[in-house]
Short mmCIF file of C-alpha atoms in Angstrom, two decimals:
data_model
loop_
_atom_site.label_atom_id
_atom_site.label_comp_id
_atom_site.label_asym_id
_atom_site.label_seq_id
_atom_site.Cartn_x
_atom_site.Cartn_y
_atom_site.Cartn_z
CA MET A 388 -52.82 17.64 -2.81
CA SER A 389 -52.40 15.26 0.21
CA LEU A 390 -49.31 14.88 2.29
CA CYS A 391 -48.43 11.45 0.61
CA ALA A 392 -48.66 12.79 -2.77
CA ARG A 393 -46.58 15.84 -1.94
CA HIS A 394 -44.01 13.41 -0.57
CA ARG A 395 -44.27 11.30 -3.65
CA LYS A 396 -43.77 14.28 -5.95
CA LEU A 397 -40.73 15.44 -3.89
CA VAL A 398 -39.00 12.06 -4.01
CA GLN A 399 -39.64 12.15 -7.96
CA ILE A 400 -38.09 15.50 -8.29
CA ILE A 401 -34.95 14.47 -5.99
CA MET A 402 -34.57 11.19 -8.18
CA VAL A 403 -34.78 12.90 -11.44
CA SER A 404 -32.34 15.55 -10.25
CA CYS A 405 -29.95 13.02 -9.21
CA LEU A 406 -30.29 11.14 -12.50
CA LEU A 407 -29.51 14.28 -14.50
CA PHE A 408 -26.70 15.10 -12.08
CA THR A 409 -24.89 11.88 -12.41
CA ALA A 410 -25.36 11.60 -16.19
CA THR A 411 -23.24 14.78 -16.52
CA ILE A 412 -20.32 13.44 -14.64
CA ASN A 413 -17.77 11.59 -16.42
CA ILE A 414 -15.99 9.12 -14.17
CA ASP A 415 -13.22 7.15 -15.71
CA PRO A 416 -12.84 3.64 -14.35
CA ILE A 417 -9.73 2.94 -12.34
CA PRO A 418 -7.32 1.32 -14.88
CA LYS A 419 -6.23 -2.23 -13.84
CA LEU A 420 -2.68 -2.38 -13.15
CA ASP A 421 -0.58 -5.10 -14.76
CA PRO A 422 1.22 -7.26 -12.39
CA GLU A 423 4.84 -6.79 -11.91
CA VAL A 424 7.69 -9.02 -11.17
CA ASN A 425 10.06 -7.63 -8.36
CA GLY A 426 13.46 -7.95 -9.96
CA ASP A 427 14.65 -8.96 -13.34
CA VAL A 428 14.31 -12.84 -12.95
CA LEU A 429 11.10 -14.60 -11.86
CA GLU A 430 12.47 -17.29 -9.36
CA PHE A 431 10.36 -20.30 -8.74
CA ASN A 432 10.81 -23.80 -7.06
CA LEU A 433 7.58 -25.74 -7.93
CA PRO A 434 6.72 -29.27 -8.37
CA ASP A 435 5.61 -30.62 -11.84
CA LEU A 436 2.72 -33.07 -11.94
CA GLN A 437 5.02 -36.08 -11.14
CA GLY A 438 6.38 -34.41 -7.88
CA ASN A 439 9.71 -33.45 -9.38
CA ILE A 440 10.87 -30.09 -8.45
CA VAL A 441 11.38 -27.61 -11.21
CA THR A 442 13.35 -24.21 -10.79
CA ASN A 443 13.86 -21.17 -13.08
CA ALA A 444 17.60 -22.24 -13.10
CA ASP A 445 16.86 -25.77 -14.73
CA SER A 446 18.68 -26.54 -17.77
CA ILE A 447 15.51 -26.78 -19.84
CA PHE A 448 15.12 -23.00 -19.52
CA VAL A 449 18.83 -21.91 -20.27
CA GLY A 450 18.99 -20.01 -23.49
CA LYS A 451 15.38 -20.26 -24.20
CA VAL A 452 12.45 -17.91 -24.64
CA ILE A 453 10.02 -18.66 -21.94
CA PHE A 454 6.54 -17.81 -21.78
CA ILE A 455 4.81 -18.25 -18.57
CA THR A 456 0.87 -18.39 -17.96
CA ILE A 457 -0.23 -18.41 -14.48
CA TRP A 458 -3.76 -20.04 -14.45
CA GLY A 459 -6.26 -22.24 -12.87
CA THR A 460 -8.65 -24.83 -14.30
CA TRP A 461 -11.44 -23.12 -12.48
CA CYS A 462 -10.68 -19.82 -14.56
CA PRO A 463 -12.59 -19.69 -17.96
CA PRO A 464 -10.49 -17.07 -19.53
CA CYS A 465 -7.35 -19.19 -18.64
CA ARG A 466 -9.01 -22.29 -19.98
CA SER A 467 -9.82 -20.44 -23.30
CA GLU A 468 -6.12 -19.61 -24.06
CA ILE A 469 -5.07 -23.44 -23.91
CA PRO A 470 -5.33 -24.32 -27.46
CA THR A 471 -3.37 -21.21 -28.54
CA PHE A 472 -0.70 -22.30 -26.21
CA ILE A 473 -0.77 -25.89 -27.55
CA ASP A 474 -0.38 -24.47 -31.23
CA LEU A 475 2.40 -22.23 -30.27
CA GLN A 476 4.39 -24.79 -28.42
CA LYS A 477 4.01 -27.06 -31.51
CA LYS A 478 5.12 -24.22 -33.93
CA TYR A 479 8.06 -22.71 -31.99
CA LYS A 480 9.38 -25.56 -29.63
CA ASP A 481 12.21 -26.10 -32.09
CA LYS A 482 13.02 -22.55 -32.19
CA GLY A 483 13.74 -22.29 -28.55
CA LEU A 484 10.44 -21.63 -26.95
CA VAL A 485 9.22 -23.08 -23.72
CA ILE A 486 5.70 -22.60 -22.51
CA LEU A 487 5.32 -23.10 -18.78
CA ALA A 488 1.93 -23.06 -17.10
CA ILE A 489 1.77 -22.63 -13.32
CA ALA A 490 -1.57 -23.66 -11.95
CA PHE A 491 -3.04 -22.49 -8.92
CA GLU A 492 -6.27 -24.38 -7.83
CA LYS A 493 -8.93 -23.60 -5.23
CA ASN A 494 -9.56 -25.63 -1.98
CA VAL A 495 -8.04 -28.88 -3.07
CA ASP A 496 -5.57 -31.01 -1.19
CA ASN A 497 -2.06 -31.49 -2.67
CA LEU A 498 -2.54 -35.07 -3.84
CA SER A 499 -6.19 -34.58 -5.37
CA ARG A 500 -4.90 -31.33 -6.97
CA LYS A 501 -2.03 -33.12 -8.71
CA GLU A 502 -4.40 -35.96 -9.87
CA TYR A 503 -6.90 -33.45 -10.98
CA LEU A 504 -4.33 -31.45 -12.84
CA GLN A 505 -2.88 -34.55 -14.43
CA SER A 506 -6.25 -35.57 -15.78
CA PHE A 507 -7.13 -32.04 -17.05
CA VAL A 508 -3.72 -31.98 -18.86
CA ASP A 509 -4.37 -35.38 -20.40
CA GLU A 510 -7.93 -34.37 -21.33
CA GLN A 511 -6.81 -31.08 -22.95
CA LYS A 512 -3.88 -32.87 -24.59
CA ILE A 513 -1.65 -30.01 -23.24
CA ASN A 514 1.95 -30.38 -24.67
CA TYR A 515 3.63 -27.86 -22.45
CA LEU A 516 5.12 -28.06 -19.02
CA VAL A 517 2.68 -27.71 -16.15
CA LEU A 518 3.71 -27.02 -12.73
CA ASP A 519 1.61 -27.04 -9.49
CA GLY A 520 1.70 -23.80 -7.78
CA GLY A 521 -0.58 -24.95 -5.09
CA ASP A 522 -3.73 -23.76 -3.65
CA THR A 523 -4.84 -20.12 -4.61
CA SER A 524 -4.28 -19.01 -0.90
CA GLU A 525 -0.60 -19.87 -1.48
CA PHE A 526 -0.12 -17.80 -4.37
CA SER A 527 2.11 -15.18 -2.50
CA TYR A 528 4.19 -17.97 -0.97
CA SER A 529 4.73 -19.80 -4.28
CA LEU A 530 5.69 -16.61 -6.42
CA PRO A 531 6.56 -14.05 -3.72
CA GLN A 532 8.19 -11.63 -6.40
CA LEU A 533 5.00 -11.29 -8.37
CA GLU A 534 3.34 -8.07 -7.22
CA ASP A 535 0.00 -6.20 -8.18
CA VAL A 536 -1.81 -9.23 -8.96
CA ASP A 537 -5.46 -8.69 -9.50
CA GLY A 538 -6.65 -12.11 -10.96
CA LEU A 539 -5.68 -14.78 -13.43
CA PRO A 540 -4.49 -15.38 -16.04
CA ILE A 541 -1.18 -13.62 -15.92
CA GLU A 542 1.18 -13.92 -18.84
CA ILE A 543 5.17 -13.35 -18.28
CA PHE A 544 7.59 -13.10 -21.21
CA ILE A 545 11.18 -14.04 -20.46
CA ASN A 546 13.97 -13.59 -22.91
CA ARG A 547 16.95 -16.03 -23.77
CA SER A 548 19.01 -14.29 -21.03
CA GLY A 549 16.46 -15.25 -18.54
CA LYS A 550 15.36 -11.60 -17.99
CA VAL A 551 11.55 -10.80 -17.55
CA VAL A 552 10.66 -8.45 -20.40
CA GLU A 553 6.96 -8.25 -20.04
CA THR A 554 4.50 -9.16 -17.38
CA ARG A 555 0.68 -8.55 -18.02
CA ASN A 556 -2.93 -9.44 -17.26
CA GLY A 557 -4.30 -12.09 -19.68
CA PHE A 558 -8.06 -11.69 -20.58
CA GLY A 559 -8.77 -15.03 -22.22
CA TYR A 560 -8.73 -15.85 -25.99
CA SER A 561 -9.54 -13.54 -28.83
CA GLU A 562 -8.17 -13.51 -32.27
CA SER A 563 -6.36 -10.22 -31.75
CA TRP A 564 -4.81 -11.46 -28.35
CA ALA A 565 -3.56 -14.56 -30.13
CA GLN A 566 -2.07 -12.62 -32.99
CA GLU A 567 -0.25 -10.15 -30.43
CA LEU A 568 0.98 -13.14 -28.30
CA GLU A 569 2.60 -14.88 -31.40
CA ARG A 570 4.02 -11.62 -32.53
CA ASN A 571 5.58 -10.90 -29.15
CA LEU A 572 6.92 -14.51 -28.88
CA HIS A 573 8.28 -14.24 -32.49
CA ASN A 574 10.17 -11.15 -31.85
CA LEU A 575 11.77 -12.62 -28.73
CA LEU A 576 12.84 -15.66 -30.70
#
């Protein structure tokens, strides 16, 4: 057997040994943490698409159940949830539900972003309030109380007293997600 053949054989033995060894190790993935709101109330002070400043203390939120989705038009899972939010807004608005979407876009100046968001809202026939959170690079500035953020969408449930009761990662539309979301909102109403 030549030297090259011996080296090739040795490399093959090492590779097979490594594969067998790694196949026997059970490594659990690191669980993805849900984001958290630092405090009982999520404070925000952001413009709507017409440039009017909206805050968490505005009268439209007082005594209402608020569902906040933090999203971006560039995010496919975020976009997939929109029809469900439209349906829930229609179904529960008169029962005290306010759906609020805070949009974060990538690399778009303020004026272009607002115009683009308004066009997107019109095209999708979004019937709930959309605020301009700014560029994705401004996330921590716009929502400094939100911690452990690992991506979008993010879902925040707020009870009629204005207290955050749940904050979690969204994953995009699925039938089980939509059913759980409606059940959670119905329980708060």
